[in-house]
Amino acid sequence: MVILGIDTTCDDTSAGIVENGHQIRSNIVSSQYAAHSAFGGVVPMIAAREHTKQIGLVMRAALQEAGIGFRDLDAVAVSNDQGLLLSLVVGVAAAKSIALACDIPLVGIHHLEGHIYSALMTHPEALQFPFLCLTVAGGHTLLLRVEQHGAYRLLGHTRDDAAGEALDKIARRLGLGFPGGAAIERLAQQGNAAAYAFPRPMIHERNLDFSFSGLKTAVVNVLDKADHYRLQDVAASLQQAVVDVLVAKTLRAAESEQLSRIALGGGVAINSLLRKQLSAAAAKKGIQTFLPARALCTDNGAMVAGAAYYLLQHRGADPLTIPARANAPLGRLQVQYRHPAKYR
Ligand code: KG4
Ligand code: ZN
């Protein structure tokens, strides 16, 4: 089954073609960084305008790279839930037009489901239910128990900033541009992670929640007091603080839920230190870690097509009337989207 997946949740216009839920035939992402960089964050109106400009080209490129035409599609899927409303609308309208013109099923996907399914797409045989999923991005940081296809239980989430959002804000303060996670990782490679003892918020609390908003103040305080600092050391120490908290809370969740499989998803899941240290810490406890392919971590259309392959079989197709919703429940869960568009 060949599915076209579309994601226009925030500031990436993306379309991917996936066969049978895991064979990625193409995954085209058009980034809007340049259009937003002058504002230090994503501007919703500009995002919608850029999606409108790019969506047709991105879909055409995805089909071309896969070597197929619209007539070869068995279904079309779109992230219609959770994100910037005007951005979502562009993808939803495009998907509906294709479903109508090609007379194929339409599948609406919650954006978080795309992130959750990226590990399952990468390990379609080995990753069995139930499993724990750490979904860590610019808009979310949450721990979910994934019971079955489409059945999730929220174990913990961030009480303020998402991990990626905190990295983005600090990177902006350090003059590293937007988004900042990748820039911080690059700098951190030449830094000393023990140079600064940044806080590990809530790491010892017995709950499974996170808090990352205090990190920016901690970093700014250090910089304000220092006569001299190496940006590489700041980046490495910050990255280590974030990874320590993510790893500790994820392992606590796996142990308290007695889950022996951990999946990772979301933009921050591309981070090499997180991938390495989570896998190593879990292995010590006999827990297996399932990392998503790097191309499936930050927002992309292929993860939407992959999720749709499974969810179409479990939930069926959606009507042409599905809405686009900025904040939408994930199954029966209420999950808050941390709006990354706040530019200040
Ligand atoms: O999944 P995503 O594309 O969008 C949301 O759903 O939010 O995630 C974007 C986030 C940004 O906050 C970005 O800074 C972070 O992923 N990110 C990284 C890295 N690359 C992107 N964080 C840490 N290390 C990276 N290499
Ligand atoms: Zn995302």
CSV table of C-alpha atoms and ligand atoms in Angstrom, one decimal:
chain,number,residue,atom,x,y,z
A,1,MET,CA,0.0,0.0,0.0
A,2,VAL,CA,1.5,3.3,-1.1
A,3,ILE,CA,0.6,6.4,1.0
A,4,LEU,CA,1.4,10.1,0.5
A,5,GLY,CA,1.9,11.8,3.8
A,6,ILE,CA,1.7,15.6,4.2
A,7,ASP,CA,2.9,17.6,7.2
A,8,THR,CA,2.5,21.4,7.4
A,9,THR,CA,2.2,21.6,11.1
A,10,CYS,CA,4.6,24.4,11.8
A,11,ASP,CA,7.4,25.8,9.6
A,12,ASP,CA,8.4,22.8,7.5
A,13,THR,CA,6.4,22.0,4.3
A,14,SER,CA,6.8,18.2,3.8
A,15,ALA,CA,5.5,15.4,1.7
A,16,GLY,CA,6.7,11.8,1.8
A,17,ILE,CA,5.8,8.5,0.1
A,18,VAL,CA,5.8,5.4,2.2
A,19,GLU,CA,5.0,1.8,1.1
A,20,ASN,CA,3.5,-0.6,3.6
A,21,GLY,CA,4.3,1.6,6.6
A,22,HIS,CA,8.0,1.3,6.5
A,23,GLN,CA,9.6,1.5,3.0
A,24,ILE,CA,10.4,5.2,2.6
A,25,ARG,CA,10.3,5.9,-1.2
A,26,SER,CA,10.7,9.7,-0.7
A,27,ASN,CA,10.6,12.3,2.1
A,28,ILE,CA,10.9,15.9,0.9
A,29,VAL,CA,11.1,18.7,3.5
A,30,SER,CA,11.2,22.4,2.5
A,31,SER,CA,12.4,24.4,5.5
A,32,GLN,CA,11.2,28.0,6.1
A,33,TYR,CA,14.1,28.9,8.4
A,34,ALA,CA,15.2,31.8,6.1
A,35,ALA,CA,11.7,33.3,6.0
A,36,HIS,CA,11.5,33.4,9.9
A,37,SER,CA,15.1,34.0,11.0
A,38,ALA,CA,14.9,37.8,11.1
A,39,PHE,CA,12.1,37.4,13.6
A,40,GLY,CA,13.8,35.0,15.9
A,41,GLY,CA,10.9,32.5,15.8
A,42,VAL,CA,8.1,31.2,13.6
A,43,VAL,CA,5.6,33.9,12.5
A,44,PRO,CA,2.3,32.1,11.9
A,45,MET,CA,1.2,34.3,8.9
A,46,ILE,CA,4.5,33.9,7.2
A,47,ALA,CA,4.5,30.2,7.8
A,48,ALA,CA,1.1,29.8,6.1
A,49,ARG,CA,2.2,31.9,3.2
A,50,GLU,CA,5.3,29.8,2.7
A,51,HIS,CA,3.4,26.6,3.0
A,52,THR,CA,1.0,27.8,0.3
A,53,LYS,CA,3.9,28.6,-2.0
A,54,GLN,CA,5.7,25.3,-1.4
A,55,ILE,CA,3.1,22.6,-1.0
A,56,GLY,CA,2.6,21.8,-4.7
A,57,LEU,CA,6.3,21.7,-5.4
A,58,VAL,CA,7.0,19.5,-2.4
A,59,MET,CA,4.3,17.0,-3.3
A,60,ARG,CA,5.5,16.9,-6.9
A,61,ALA,CA,9.1,16.3,-5.8
A,62,ALA,CA,8.0,13.5,-3.4
A,63,LEU,CA,6.1,11.8,-6.3
A,64,GLN,CA,9.1,12.3,-8.7
A,65,GLU,CA,11.6,10.9,-6.3
A,66,ALA,CA,9.4,7.9,-5.6
A,67,GLY,CA,9.0,7.4,-9.4
A,68,ILE,CA,5.2,7.4,-9.2
A,69,GLY,CA,2.2,9.5,-10.1
A,70,PHE,CA,-1.0,10.5,-8.2
A,71,ARG,CA,-2.8,7.5,-9.7
A,72,ASP,CA,-0.4,5.1,-7.9
A,73,LEU,CA,-1.4,6.3,-4.5
A,74,ASP,CA,-3.6,4.1,-2.3
A,75,ALA,CA,-4.3,6.7,0.3
A,76,VAL,CA,-3.4,10.3,1.3
A,77,ALA,CA,-2.6,11.2,4.9
A,78,VAL,CA,-2.2,14.6,6.6
A,79,SER,CA,-1.3,16.0,10.0
A,80,ASN,CA,-4.6,17.8,10.7
A,81,ASP,CA,-4.3,18.0,14.5
A,82,GLN,CA,-1.9,19.9,16.7
A,83,GLY,CA,0.1,22.8,15.3
A,84,LEU,CA,-0.3,26.3,13.9
A,85,LEU,CA,-3.9,26.5,12.6
A,86,LEU,CA,-3.1,28.4,9.4
A,87,SER,CA,-0.2,26.1,8.7
A,88,LEU,CA,-2.3,22.9,9.2
A,89,VAL,CA,-5.1,24.3,6.9
A,90,VAL,CA,-2.8,24.3,3.9
A,91,GLY,CA,-1.8,20.7,4.2
A,92,VAL,CA,-5.4,19.6,5.0
A,93,ALA,CA,-6.8,21.4,2.0
A,94,ALA,CA,-4.2,19.8,-0.3
A,95,ALA,CA,-4.8,16.3,1.1
A,96,LYS,CA,-8.6,16.6,0.6
A,97,SER,CA,-8.2,17.7,-3.0
A,98,ILE,CA,-6.0,14.7,-3.7
A,99,ALA,CA,-8.4,12.3,-1.9
A,100,LEU,CA,-11.3,13.7,-3.9
A,101,ALA,CA,-9.5,13.8,-7.3
A,102,CYS,CA,-8.0,10.4,-7.0
A,103,ASP,CA,-10.9,8.8,-5.2
A,104,ILE,CA,-8.7,7.4,-2.4
A,105,PRO,CA,-9.1,7.3,1.4
A,106,LEU,CA,-8.1,10.3,3.4
A,107,VAL,CA,-6.4,9.8,6.8
A,108,GLY,CA,-6.1,12.5,9.4
A,109,ILE,CA,-3.2,12.1,11.7
A,110,HIS,CA,-2.5,13.8,15.0
A,111,HIS,CA,1.0,15.3,14.5
A,112,LEU,CA,2.2,13.6,17.7
A,113,GLU,CA,1.2,10.2,16.2
A,114,GLY,CA,3.7,10.9,13.4
A,115,HIS,CA,6.5,11.3,15.9
A,116,ILE,CA,5.4,8.3,17.9
A,117,TYR,CA,5.2,6.1,14.8
A,118,SER,CA,8.6,7.1,13.5
A,119,ALA,CA,10.3,4.5,15.7
A,120,LEU,CA,7.8,1.9,14.7
A,121,MET,CA,8.4,2.6,11.1
A,122,THR,CA,12.1,2.1,11.7
A,123,HIS,CA,11.7,-1.1,13.6
A,124,PRO,CA,8.4,-2.6,12.2
A,125,GLU,CA,9.1,-6.1,13.4
A,126,ALA,CA,11.1,-5.7,16.6
A,127,LEU,CA,9.1,-2.9,18.3
A,128,GLN,CA,6.2,-4.7,19.9
A,129,PHE,CA,3.4,-3.2,22.1
A,130,PRO,CA,3.2,-2.1,24.8
A,131,PHE,CA,6.1,0.4,24.8
A,132,LEU,CA,7.1,3.6,26.4
A,133,CYS,CA,7.6,6.6,24.0
A,134,LEU,CA,9.5,9.7,24.8
A,135,THR,CA,8.3,12.3,22.4
A,136,VAL,CA,10.6,15.3,22.6
A,137,ALA,CA,10.4,18.2,20.2
A,138,GLY,CA,10.0,22.0,20.0
A,139,GLY,CA,6.3,21.8,20.7
A,140,HIS,CA,6.2,18.8,23.1
A,141,THR,CA,8.0,16.8,25.7
A,142,LEU,CA,6.0,13.9,26.9
A,143,LEU,CA,6.2,10.3,28.1
A,144,LEU,CA,3.5,8.1,26.7
A,145,ARG,CA,2.6,4.5,27.3
A,146,VAL,CA,1.6,3.1,23.9
A,147,GLU,CA,-0.7,0.2,24.5
A,148,GLN,CA,-1.8,-0.6,21.0
A,149,HIS,CA,-2.2,1.2,17.7
A,150,GLY,CA,-3.9,4.5,18.5
A,151,ALA,CA,-4.1,3.8,22.3
A,152,TYR,CA,-2.0,6.0,24.4
A,153,ARG,CA,-1.7,6.8,28.1
A,154,LEU,CA,0.0,10.0,29.2
A,155,LEU,CA,2.5,9.3,32.0
A,156,GLY,CA,4.2,12.7,32.2
A,157,HIS,CA,4.8,15.9,30.3
A,158,THR,CA,6.5,19.3,30.6
A,159,ARG,CA,5.0,21.8,32.9
A,160,ASP,CA,6.4,24.7,31.0
A,161,ASP,CA,8.8,24.8,28.0
A,162,ALA,CA,9.4,21.8,25.8
A,163,ALA,CA,13.0,20.6,25.7
A,164,GLY,CA,13.5,21.7,22.1
A,165,GLU,CA,11.9,25.0,22.9
A,166,ALA,CA,14.3,25.6,25.8
A,167,LEU,CA,17.2,24.8,23.5
A,168,ASP,CA,15.8,27.2,20.9
A,169,LYS,CA,15.4,30.1,23.4
A,170,ILE,CA,18.8,29.7,24.8
A,171,ALA,CA,20.4,29.4,21.3
A,172,ARG,CA,18.6,32.6,20.4
A,173,ARG,CA,20.0,34.3,23.5
A,174,LEU,CA,23.5,33.1,22.6
A,175,GLY,CA,23.1,34.5,19.1
A,176,LEU,CA,23.1,31.1,17.4
A,177,GLY,CA,19.9,31.7,15.3
A,178,PHE,CA,16.7,29.7,15.2
A,179,PRO,CA,16.0,26.8,15.6
A,180,GLY,CA,18.8,26.2,18.0
A,181,GLY,CA,19.0,22.5,18.9
A,182,ALA,CA,21.2,21.6,16.0
A,183,ALA,CA,23.5,24.5,16.5
A,184,ILE,CA,23.9,23.7,20.2
A,185,GLU,CA,24.7,20.1,19.4
A,186,ARG,CA,27.3,21.2,16.8
A,187,LEU,CA,29.1,23.5,19.3
A,188,ALA,CA,28.8,21.0,22.1
A,189,GLN,CA,31.0,18.6,20.2
A,190,GLN,CA,34.0,20.8,21.0
A,191,GLY,CA,32.9,21.6,24.5
A,192,ASN,CA,33.4,20.4,28.0
A,193,ALA,CA,30.1,19.1,29.4
A,194,ALA,CA,31.4,19.4,33.0
A,195,ALA,CA,32.3,23.1,32.7
A,196,TYR,CA,29.1,24.4,34.1
A,197,ALA,CA,26.8,22.7,36.6
A,198,PHE,CA,23.5,23.8,35.1
A,199,PRO,CA,20.4,22.6,37.0
A,200,ARG,CA,18.6,19.3,36.1
A,201,PRO,CA,15.1,20.5,36.9
A,202,MET,CA,12.8,18.0,38.6
A,203,ILE,CA,15.3,15.1,38.1
A,204,HIS,CA,14.9,13.8,41.6
A,205,GLU,CA,11.1,14.3,41.9
A,206,ARG,CA,9.2,11.1,42.0
A,207,ASN,CA,6.7,12.1,39.3
A,208,LEU,CA,7.3,11.8,35.5
A,209,ASP,CA,6.9,15.5,34.6
A,210,PHE,CA,9.5,17.8,33.2
A,211,SER,CA,10.3,21.5,33.5
A,212,PHE,CA,12.8,23.3,31.2
A,213,SER,CA,11.9,27.0,31.5
A,214,GLY,CA,14.4,27.6,34.4
A,215,LEU,CA,17.3,26.6,32.2
A,216,LYS,CA,17.4,29.8,30.2
A,217,THR,CA,17.7,31.9,33.4
A,218,ALA,CA,20.4,29.6,34.7
A,219,VAL,CA,22.4,29.9,31.5
A,220,VAL,CA,21.9,33.7,31.3
A,221,ASN,CA,23.0,34.1,34.9
A,222,VAL,CA,26.2,32.2,34.3
A,223,LEU,CA,27.0,34.3,31.2
A,224,ASP,CA,26.2,37.6,32.9
A,225,LYS,CA,28.6,36.8,35.8
A,226,ALA,CA,31.4,35.5,33.7
A,227,ASP,CA,34.1,37.8,32.3
A,228,HIS,CA,34.9,35.2,29.7
A,229,TYR,CA,33.3,31.9,28.6
A,230,ARG,CA,33.7,29.4,25.9
A,231,LEU,CA,30.4,29.0,24.0
A,232,GLN,CA,31.3,25.4,23.3
A,233,ASP,CA,31.5,24.7,27.0
A,234,VAL,CA,28.1,26.4,27.6
A,235,ALA,CA,26.5,24.4,24.8
A,236,ALA,CA,28.0,21.1,26.0
A,237,SER,CA,27.0,21.6,29.6
A,238,LEU,CA,23.5,22.7,28.6
A,239,GLN,CA,23.1,19.7,26.3
A,240,GLN,CA,24.2,17.4,29.1
A,241,ALA,CA,21.7,18.9,31.6
A,242,VAL,CA,18.8,18.4,29.2
A,243,VAL,CA,19.9,14.8,28.3
A,244,ASP,CA,20.4,13.8,31.9
A,245,VAL,CA,16.8,14.9,32.8
A,246,LEU,CA,15.3,13.2,29.7
A,247,VAL,CA,17.2,9.9,30.3
A,248,ALA,CA,16.5,9.8,34.1
A,249,LYS,CA,12.7,10.5,33.7
A,250,THR,CA,12.4,8.1,30.8
A,251,LEU,CA,14.0,5.2,32.7
A,252,ARG,CA,11.9,6.0,35.8
A,253,ALA,CA,8.8,5.8,33.6
A,254,ALA,CA,9.9,2.5,32.0
A,255,GLU,CA,10.6,0.9,35.4
A,256,SER,CA,7.4,2.1,37.1
A,257,GLU,CA,5.3,0.9,34.1
A,258,GLN,CA,7.4,-2.3,33.9
A,259,LEU,CA,8.0,-1.7,30.2
A,260,SER,CA,11.0,-3.3,28.6
A,261,ARG,CA,10.9,-1.3,25.3
A,262,ILE,CA,11.5,2.5,24.9
A,263,ALA,CA,10.9,4.3,21.7
A,264,LEU,CA,12.1,7.8,21.0
A,265,GLY,CA,10.5,10.4,18.7
A,266,GLY,CA,10.4,14.2,17.8
A,267,GLY,CA,13.0,16.7,16.6
A,268,VAL,CA,15.2,16.4,19.7
A,269,ALA,CA,15.4,12.7,19.1
A,270,ILE,CA,18.0,13.4,16.4
A,271,ASN,CA,20.4,14.5,19.1
A,272,SER,CA,23.4,12.0,19.2
A,273,LEU,CA,24.1,12.4,22.9
A,274,LEU,CA,20.5,11.7,23.8
A,275,ARG,CA,20.4,8.7,21.5
A,276,LYS,CA,23.6,7.3,22.9
A,277,GLN,CA,23.0,7.9,26.6
A,278,LEU,CA,19.4,6.8,26.6
A,279,SER,CA,20.3,3.6,24.8
A,280,ALA,CA,23.2,2.9,27.2
A,281,ALA,CA,21.3,3.7,30.4
A,282,ALA,CA,18.4,1.5,29.3
A,283,ALA,CA,20.6,-1.4,28.2
A,284,LYS,CA,22.1,-1.4,31.7
A,285,LYS,CA,18.6,-2.1,33.1
A,286,GLY,CA,17.8,-4.7,30.4
A,287,ILE,CA,15.5,-2.3,28.5
A,288,GLN,CA,15.7,-2.1,24.7
A,289,THR,CA,15.7,1.3,23.0
A,290,PHE,CA,14.2,1.8,19.6
A,291,LEU,CA,15.6,4.9,17.9
A,292,PRO,CA,13.8,6.4,14.9
A,293,ALA,CA,15.8,6.9,11.6
A,294,ARG,CA,17.3,10.4,11.7
A,295,ALA,CA,15.3,11.5,8.7
A,296,LEU,CA,12.1,10.7,10.6
A,297,CYS,CA,12.9,12.8,13.7
A,298,THR,CA,12.2,16.5,12.8
A,299,ASP,CA,8.9,17.2,11.1
A,300,ASN,CA,8.4,15.3,7.9
A,301,GLY,CA,5.7,13.8,5.7
A,302,ALA,CA,7.0,10.2,5.7
A,303,MET,CA,6.2,9.8,9.4
A,304,VAL,CA,2.6,10.8,8.7
A,305,ALA,CA,2.3,8.3,5.8
A,306,GLY,CA,3.8,5.6,8.1
A,307,ALA,CA,1.4,6.3,10.9
A,308,ALA,CA,-1.5,6.3,8.5
A,309,TYR,CA,-0.6,2.9,7.2
A,310,TYR,CA,-1.3,1.4,10.6
A,311,LEU,CA,-4.0,3.7,11.7
A,312,LEU,CA,-6.0,3.3,8.5
A,313,GLN,CA,-6.3,-0.4,9.3
A,314,HIS,CA,-7.3,0.3,13.0
A,315,ARG,CA,-9.5,3.4,12.7
A,316,GLY,CA,-10.6,3.4,9.1
A,317,ALA,CA,-10.6,6.4,6.7
A,318,ASP,CA,-11.7,9.9,7.6
A,319,PRO,CA,-14.5,11.9,6.0
A,320,LEU,CA,-13.7,14.8,3.7
A,321,THR,CA,-15.0,17.1,6.5
A,322,ILE,CA,-12.2,16.5,9.0
A,323,PRO,CA,-11.1,19.8,10.5
A,324,ALA,CA,-7.7,21.3,11.2
A,325,ARG,CA,-7.2,21.8,14.9
A,326,ALA,CA,-4.5,23.7,16.7
A,327,ASN,CA,-5.0,21.8,19.9
A,328,ALA,CA,-6.6,18.4,19.7
A,329,PRO,CA,-6.7,15.4,21.9
A,330,LEU,CA,-4.4,12.5,21.1
A,331,GLY,CA,-6.9,9.6,21.3
A,332,ARG,CA,-8.6,10.3,24.5
A,333,LEU,CA,-5.7,12.3,25.9
A,334,GLN,CA,-5.5,16.1,26.2
A,335,VAL,CA,-2.1,17.2,25.2
A,336,GLN,CA,-1.0,20.8,25.1
A,337,TYR,CA,0.9,22.1,22.1
A,338,ARG,CA,3.7,24.5,23.2
A,339,HIS,CA,3.4,27.1,20.6
A,340,PRO,CA,6.8,27.6,19.1
A,341,ALA,CA,5.8,30.7,17.2
A,342,LYS,CA,6.2,33.1,20.1
A,343,TYR,CA,8.9,35.4,18.8
A,344,ARG,CA,10.1,38.0,21.3
B,1,KG4,O1,9.7,17.7,15.7
B,1,KG4,P1,10.1,19.1,15.4
B,1,KG4,O2,10.7,19.3,14.0
B,1,KG4,O3,9.0,20.1,15.6
B,1,KG4,C1,8.0,20.0,16.6
B,1,KG4,O4,7.1,19.2,16.5
B,1,KG4,O5,8.2,20.8,17.6
B,1,KG4,O6,11.2,19.5,16.4
B,1,KG4,C2,11.9,20.7,16.4
B,1,KG4,C3,12.8,20.8,17.6
B,1,KG4,C4,13.4,22.2,17.7
B,1,KG4,O7,13.2,22.7,19.0
B,1,KG4,C5,14.9,22.0,17.5
B,1,KG4,O8,15.8,22.9,18.2
B,1,KG4,C6,15.1,20.6,17.9
B,1,KG4,O9,13.9,19.9,17.5
B,1,KG4,N1,16.3,19.9,17.3
B,1,KG4,C7,17.4,19.5,18.0
B,1,KG4,C8,18.3,19.0,17.1
B,1,KG4,N2,17.8,19.3,15.9
B,1,KG4,C9,16.6,19.8,16.0
B,1,KG4,N3,17.6,19.4,19.4
B,1,KG4,C10,18.7,18.8,19.8
B,1,KG4,N4,19.7,18.4,19.0
B,1,KG4,C11,19.5,18.5,17.6
B,1,KG4,N5,20.5,18.1,16.8
B,2,ZN,ZN,6.9,17.9,15.3
